[in-house]
Tab-separated table of N, CA and C in Angstrom:
chain	number	residue	atom	x	y	z
A	23	MET	N	0.853	-1.174	0.000
A	23	MET	CA	0.000	0.000	0.000
A	23	MET	C	0.899	1.237	0.000
A	24	LYS	N	0.542	2.219	-0.753
A	24	LYS	CA	1.316	3.453	-0.832
A	24	LYS	C	1.339	4.147	0.526
A	25	SER	N	2.467	4.842	0.807
A	25	SER	CA	2.628	5.471	2.128
A	25	SER	C	1.572	6.544	2.373
A	26	TRP	N	1.195	7.319	1.381
A	26	TRP	CA	0.182	8.353	1.600
A	26	TRP	C	-1.176	7.736	1.878
A	27	LEU	N	-1.453	6.573	1.275
A	27	LEU	CA	-2.726	5.897	1.517
A	27	LEU	C	-2.747	5.311	2.931
A	28	LYS	N	-1.601	4.761	3.368
A	28	LYS	CA	-1.511	4.255	4.737
A	28	LYS	C	-1.754	5.381	5.728
A	29	ARG	N	-1.197	6.549	5.447
A	29	ARG	CA	-1.338	7.691	6.345
A	29	ARG	C	-2.796	8.130	6.445
A	30	ILE	N	-3.511	8.120	5.343
A	30	ILE	CA	-4.924	8.510	5.340
A	30	ILE	C	-5.752	7.483	6.112
A	31	ALA	N	-5.413	6.196	5.969
A	31	ALA	CA	-6.196	5.133	6.592
A	31	ALA	C	-5.828	4.892	8.057
A	32	ALA	N	-4.684	5.416	8.502
A	32	ALA	CA	-4.225	5.157	9.878
A	32	ALA	C	-5.095	5.901	10.891
A	33	PRO	N	-5.342	5.274	12.035
A	33	PRO	CA	-6.090	5.955	13.107
A	33	PRO	C	-5.290	7.151	13.621
A	34	SER	N	-5.970	8.161	14.144
A	34	SER	CA	-5.290	9.374	14.612
A	34	SER	C	-4.297	9.070	15.728
A	35	GLN	N	-4.578	8.096	16.585
A	35	GLN	CA	-3.658	7.726	17.668
A	35	GLN	C	-2.338	7.217	17.093
A	36	GLU	N	-2.418	6.434	16.032
A	36	GLU	CA	-1.217	5.896	15.393
A	36	GLU	C	-0.405	7.025	14.758
A	37	LEU	N	-1.069	7.971	14.134
A	37	LEU	CA	-0.379	9.117	13.542
A	37	LEU	C	0.306	9.949	14.617
A	38	PHE	N	-0.367	10.149	15.739
A	38	PHE	CA	0.195	10.888	16.863
A	38	PHE	C	1.444	10.177	17.379
A	39	ALA	N	1.375	8.857	17.522
A	39	ALA	CA	2.515	8.070	17.999
A	39	ALA	C	3.690	8.191	17.026
A	40	ASP	N	3.429	8.128	15.729
A	40	ASP	CA	4.491	8.278	14.729
A	40	ASP	C	5.155	9.646	14.833
A	41	GLU	N	4.356	10.682	15.006
A	41	GLU	CA	4.881	12.037	15.129
A	41	GLU	C	5.786	12.155	16.357
A	42	ILE	N	5.367	11.590	17.457
A	42	ILE	CA	6.157	11.658	18.687
A	42	ILE	C	7.466	10.897	18.532
A	43	ARG	N	7.429	9.733	17.902
A	43	ARG	CA	8.662	8.962	17.689
A	43	ARG	C	9.647	9.749	16.833
A	44	ARG	N	9.165	10.466	15.837
A	44	ARG	CA	10.046	11.282	14.985
A	44	ARG	C	10.667	12.426	15.767
A	45	GLU	N	9.936	12.977	16.751
A	45	GLU	CA	10.426	14.114	17.533
A	45	GLU	C	11.389	13.716	18.637
A	46	SER	N	11.411	12.435	19.033
A	46	SER	CA	12.181	12.001	20.201
A	46	SER	C	13.677	12.137	19.999
A	47	ASP	N	14.367	12.396	21.105
A	47	ASP	CA	15.821	12.462	21.116
A	47	ASP	C	16.402	11.075	20.885
A	48	PRO	N	17.516	10.999	20.165
A	48	PRO	CA	18.142	9.697	19.954
A	48	PRO	C	18.758	9.127	21.242
A	49	ASP	N	19.026	9.971	22.240
A	49	ASP	CA	19.635	9.512	23.492
A	49	ASP	C	18.617	9.027	24.517
A	50	THR	N	17.358	8.974	24.159
A	50	THR	CA	16.325	8.564	25.107
A	50	THR	C	15.905	7.125	24.851
A	51	ALA	N	15.381	6.503	25.897
A	51	ALA	CA	14.908	5.115	25.798
A	51	ALA	C	13.435	5.104	25.429
A	52	PRO	N	13.007	4.159	24.589
A	52	PRO	CA	11.572	4.006	24.349
A	52	PRO	C	10.891	3.587	25.653
A	53	ILE	N	9.748	4.142	25.930
A	53	ILE	CA	9.054	3.823	27.184
A	53	ILE	C	8.718	2.345	27.267
A	54	GLU	N	8.416	1.709	26.148
A	54	GLU	CA	8.073	0.285	26.172
A	54	GLU	C	9.226	-0.588	26.667
A	55	SER	N	10.468	-0.068	26.634
A	55	SER	CA	11.626	-0.862	27.061
A	55	SER	C	12.022	-0.618	28.517
A	56	LEU	N	11.301	0.251	29.229
A	56	LEU	CA	11.662	0.571	30.606
A	56	LEU	C	11.455	-0.606	31.541
A	57	GLU	N	12.357	-0.706	32.519
A	57	GLU	CA	12.283	-1.729	33.551
A	57	GLU	C	12.285	-1.038	34.909
A	58	PRO	N	11.558	-1.591	35.886
A	58	PRO	CA	11.593	-1.006	37.227
A	58	PRO	C	13.019	-0.983	37.780
A	59	ARG	N	13.296	0.049	38.576
A	59	ARG	CA	14.559	0.259	39.279
A	59	ARG	C	15.697	0.777	38.404
A	60	GLN	N	15.489	0.938	37.110
A	60	GLN	CA	16.567	1.437	36.275
A	60	GLN	C	16.499	2.960	36.184
A	61	LEU	N	17.660	3.580	36.002
A	61	LEU	CA	17.699	5.002	35.695
A	61	LEU	C	17.362	5.132	34.223
A	62	ALA	N	16.528	6.087	33.879
A	62	ALA	CA	16.095	6.203	32.492
A	62	ALA	C	16.005	7.662	32.074
A	63	VAL	N	16.172	7.874	30.774
A	63	VAL	CA	15.934	9.168	30.147
A	63	VAL	C	14.881	8.903	29.077
A	64	VAL	N	13.721	9.557	29.212
A	64	VAL	CA	12.621	9.360	28.275
A	64	VAL	C	12.169	10.710	27.725
A	65	ALA	N	11.588	10.676	26.538
A	65	ALA	CA	11.096	11.908	25.917
A	65	ALA	C	9.743	11.620	25.288
A	66	GLY	N	8.915	12.630	25.229
A	66	GLY	CA	7.608	12.480	24.607
A	66	GLY	C	6.755	13.696	24.857
A	67	ARG	N	5.463	13.493	24.793
A	67	ARG	CA	4.488	14.566	25.044
A	67	ARG	C	3.611	14.188	26.227
A	68	LEU	N	3.244	15.199	26.976
A	68	LEU	CA	2.347	14.969	28.108
A	68	LEU	C	0.920	14.838	27.599
A	69	ARG	N	0.272	13.774	28.006
A	69	ARG	CA	-1.143	13.584	27.657
A	69	ARG	C	-2.033	14.278	28.663
A	70	THR	N	-1.685	14.150	29.944
A	70	THR	CA	-2.481	14.762	31.004
A	70	THR	C	-1.561	15.334	32.067
A	71	VAL	N	-2.037	16.360	32.748
A	71	VAL	CA	-1.354	16.928	33.907
A	71	VAL	C	-2.438	17.201	34.942
A	72	VAL	N	-2.272	16.639	36.161
A	72	VAL	CA	-3.306	16.717	37.187
A	72	VAL	C	-2.676	17.083	38.526
A	73	LEU	N	-3.357	17.933	39.291
A	73	LEU	CA	-2.956	18.239	40.661
A	73	LEU	C	-3.701	17.285	41.581
A	74	ARG	N	-2.973	16.549	42.418
A	74	ARG	CA	-3.581	15.649	43.397
A	74	ARG	C	-3.414	16.264	44.776
A	75	THR	N	-4.524	16.369	45.496
A	75	THR	CA	-4.480	16.929	46.849
A	75	THR	C	-5.133	16.002	47.861
A	76	ASP	N	-5.357	14.747	47.470
A	76	ASP	CA	-6.082	13.827	48.333
A	76	ASP	C	-5.223	13.201	49.433
A	77	GLY	N	-3.928	13.332	49.389
A	77	GLY	CA	-3.056	12.794	50.433
A	77	GLY	C	-2.624	13.900	51.378
A	78	ARG	N	-1.595	13.625	52.159
A	78	ARG	CA	-1.068	14.636	53.082
A	78	ARG	C	-0.423	15.795	52.345
A	79	SER	N	0.259	15.470	51.270
A	79	SER	CA	1.021	16.468	50.533
A	79	SER	C	0.505	16.518	49.091
A	80	PRO	N	0.424	17.700	48.500
A	80	PRO	CA	-0.035	17.781	47.107
A	80	PRO	C	1.019	17.199	46.166
A	81	SER	N	0.594	16.848	44.968
A	81	SER	CA	1.531	16.388	43.944
A	81	SER	C	0.986	16.746	42.569
A	82	VAL	N	1.912	16.968	41.650
A	82	VAL	CA	1.560	17.178	40.250
A	82	VAL	C	1.873	15.864	39.546
A	83	GLU	N	0.872	15.314	38.853
A	83	GLU	CA	1.035	14.045	38.158
A	83	GLU	C	0.769	14.244	36.674
A	84	ALA	N	1.657	13.682	35.856
A	84	ALA	CA	1.527	13.808	34.407
A	84	ALA	C	1.736	12.449	33.764
A	85	GLU	N	1.137	12.259	32.603
A	85	GLU	CA	1.310	11.031	31.836
A	85	GLU	C	2.110	11.376	30.586
A	86	LEU	N	3.301	10.773	30.459
A	86	LEU	CA	4.178	11.018	29.310
A	86	LEU	C	4.022	9.883	28.316
A	87	PHE	N	3.794	10.230	27.056
A	87	PHE	CA	3.591	9.257	25.978
A	87	PHE	C	4.635	9.489	24.909
A	88	ASP	N	5.296	8.417	24.444
A	88	ASP	CA	6.324	8.577	23.414
A	88	ASP	C	6.034	7.814	22.133
A	89	GLY	N	4.852	7.274	21.992
A	89	GLY	CA	4.516	6.512	20.795
A	89	GLY	C	4.712	5.022	20.986
A	90	THR	N	5.488	4.622	22.020
A	90	THR	CA	5.675	3.196	22.294
A	90	THR	C	4.977	2.789	23.586
A	91	GLY	N	4.694	3.749	24.443
A	91	GLY	CA	4.065	3.461	25.720
A	91	GLY	C	3.926	4.726	26.534
A	92	GLN	N	3.551	4.574	27.793
A	92	GLN	CA	3.368	5.728	28.660
A	92	GLN	C	3.966	5.450	30.024
A	93	VAL	N	4.386	6.518	30.690
A	93	VAL	CA	4.927	6.437	32.039
A	93	VAL	C	4.387	7.635	32.814
A	94	ALA	N	4.068	7.410	34.081
A	94	ALA	CA	3.591	8.498	34.928
A	94	ALA	C	4.798	9.249	35.488
A	95	LEU	N	4.698	10.559	35.540
A	95	LEU	CA	5.705	11.421	36.158
A	95	LEU	C	5.025	12.096	37.337
A	96	VAL	N	5.610	11.999	38.532
A	96	VAL	CA	4.985	12.544	39.730
A	96	VAL	C	5.982	13.436	40.465
A	97	TRP	N	5.590	14.691	40.655
A	97	TRP	CA	6.386	15.637	41.430
A	97	TRP	C	5.670	15.826	42.761
A	98	MET	N	6.228	15.268	43.815
A	98	MET	CA	5.589	15.326	45.131
A	98	MET	C	5.872	16.666	45.808
A	99	GLY	N	4.872	17.153	46.569
A	99	GLY	CA	5.020	18.403	47.296
A	99	GLY	C	4.849	19.636	46.434
A	100	ARG	N	4.334	19.463	45.233
A	100	ARG	CA	4.149	20.594	44.315
A	100	ARG	C	2.670	20.797	44.036
A	101	ARG	N	2.270	22.045	43.906
A	101	ARG	CA	0.886	22.365	43.543
A	101	ARG	C	0.779	22.758	42.076
A	102	ARG	N	1.883	23.196	41.503
A	102	ARG	CA	1.877	23.650	40.120
A	102	ARG	C	3.302	23.675	39.625
A	103	ILE	N	3.490	23.383	38.346
A	103	ILE	CA	4.791	23.528	37.706
A	103	ILE	C	4.549	24.304	36.422
A	104	VAL	N	5.130	25.475	36.359
A	104	VAL	CA	4.937	26.351	35.202
A	104	VAL	C	5.444	25.651	33.938
A	105	GLY	N	4.636	25.679	32.900
A	105	GLY	CA	5.016	25.094	31.622
A	105	GLY	C	4.517	23.678	31.401
A	106	LEU	N	4.092	23.004	32.463
A	106	LEU	CA	3.580	21.641	32.299
A	106	LEU	C	2.091	21.684	32.035
A	107	GLU	N	1.721	21.243	30.857
A	107	GLU	CA	0.315	21.139	30.484
A	107	GLU	C	0.195	20.087	29.395
A	108	ALA	N	-0.980	19.589	29.174
A	108	ALA	CA	-1.192	18.574	28.145
A	108	ALA	C	-0.673	19.085	26.808
A	109	GLY	N	0.072	18.233	26.116
A	109	GLY	CA	0.639	18.589	24.817
A	109	GLY	C	2.080	19.062	24.889
A	110	THR	N	2.581	19.368	26.080
A	110	THR	CA	3.958	19.837	26.235
A	110	THR	C	4.933	18.712	25.919
A	111	ARG	N	5.977	19.030	25.151
A	111	ARG	CA	7.058	18.080	24.887
A	111	ARG	C	8.106	18.240	25.971
A	112	LEU	N	8.633	17.110	26.452
A	112	LEU	CA	9.704	17.202	27.444
A	112	LEU	C	10.556	15.953	27.462
A	113	VAL	N	11.726	16.106	28.089
A	113	VAL	CA	12.632	14.994	28.364
A	113	VAL	C	12.676	14.867	29.879
A	114	ALA	N	12.547	13.654	30.391
A	114	ALA	CA	12.555	13.419	31.843
A	114	ALA	C	13.623	12.382	32.180
A	115	ARG	N	14.282	12.610	33.324
A	115	ARG	CA	15.318	11.698	33.804
A	115	ARG	C	15.002	11.291	35.239
A	116	GLY	N	15.131	10.006	35.534
A	116	GLY	CA	14.900	9.555	36.894
A	116	GLY	C	14.863	8.046	36.992
A	117	ARG	N	14.615	7.554	38.197
A	117	ARG	CA	14.549	6.109	38.444
A	117	ARG	C	13.112	5.642	38.269
A	118	VAL	N	12.962	4.570	37.517
A	118	VAL	CA	11.644	4.013	37.220
A	118	VAL	C	11.183	3.123	38.373
A	119	ALA	N	9.946	3.296	38.784
A	119	ALA	CA	9.325	2.447	39.797
A	119	ALA	C	8.096	1.791	39.166
A	120	GLN	N	7.637	0.721	39.779
A	120	GLN	CA	6.437	0.050	39.283
A	120	GLN	C	5.399	0.023	40.396
A	121	LEU	N	4.203	0.480	40.074
A	121	LEU	CA	3.106	0.480	41.030
A	121	LEU	C	2.521	-0.920	41.152
A	122	GLY	N	1.709	-1.142	42.165
A	122	GLY	CA	1.089	-2.440	42.392
A	122	GLY	C	0.256	-2.941	41.224
A	123	ASP	N	-0.302	-2.006	40.439
A	123	ASP	CA	-1.128	-2.405	39.295
A	123	ASP	C	-0.307	-2.589	38.014
A	124	GLY	N	1.031	-2.479	38.119
A	124	GLY	CA	1.888	-2.713	36.957
A	124	GLY	C	2.309	-1.464	36.205
A	125	ARG	N	1.663	-0.340	36.479
A	125	ARG	CA	2.034	0.897	35.782
A	125	ARG	C	3.414	1.362	36.214
A	126	LEU	N	4.125	2.016	35.287
A	126	LEU	CA	5.447	2.556	35.576
A	126	LEU	C	5.330	4.021	35.971
A	127	VAL	N	6.207	4.454	36.885
A	127	VAL	CA	6.180	5.834	37.361
A	127	VAL	C	7.604	6.281	37.658
A	128	VAL	N	7.862	7.573	37.459
A	128	VAL	CA	9.123	8.193	37.857
A	128	VAL	C	8.754	9.306	38.829
A	129	TYR	N	9.271	9.213	40.058
A	129	TYR	CA	8.989	10.223	41.074
A	129	TYR	C	10.032	11.330	41.024
A	130	ASN	N	9.556	12.564	41.112
A	130	ASN	CA	10.403	13.758	41.121
A	130	ASN	C	11.470	13.741	40.035
A	131	PRO	N	11.064	13.528	38.771
A	131	PRO	CA	12.063	13.474	37.706
A	131	PRO	C	12.684	14.856	37.451
A	132	ILE	N	13.905	14.817	36.971
A	132	ILE	CA	14.533	16.022	36.428
A	132	ILE	C	13.958	16.136	35.017
A	133	TYR	N	13.551	17.323	34.625
A	133	TYR	CA	12.902	17.441	33.319
A	133	TYR	C	13.406	18.675	32.582
A	134	GLU	N	13.232	18.611	31.273
A	134	GLU	CA	13.595	19.715	30.393
A	134	GLU	C	12.476	19.893	29.380
A	135	LEU	N	11.894	21.075	29.358
A	135	LEU	CA	10.839	21.352	28.384
A	135	LEU	C	11.452	21.488	26.997
A	136	ARG	N	10.744	21.020	25.989
A	136	ARG	CA	11.203	21.115	24.609
A	136	ARG	C	10.217	21.930	23.793
A	137	PRO	N	10.723	22.640	22.783
A	137	PRO	CA	9.812	23.447	21.943
A	137	PRO	C	8.909	22.583	21.096
């Protein structure tokens, strides 16, 4: 099938994933390859950014998607982080943890916003 025809027939989620993979830094790991307890550098776009205040301390939680998978980024003790909003591109560095339900998370990652 011709590439332009594939592009027209592809679901929007697949097109979004392709775009993100093209934008990613070559020095970053695909999210699908992450393992718990490893130090990782990941890049992608934020799908969601939420303020959680249901515990003792507030936290900003974001979901980073790179076209291969997603990882949660959690900044504890924060109510807001300027520049973080859905659609923002960023690179995050930190240690990967795994929650009881199997989801991956990086707590208090070092991050860099990308244009």
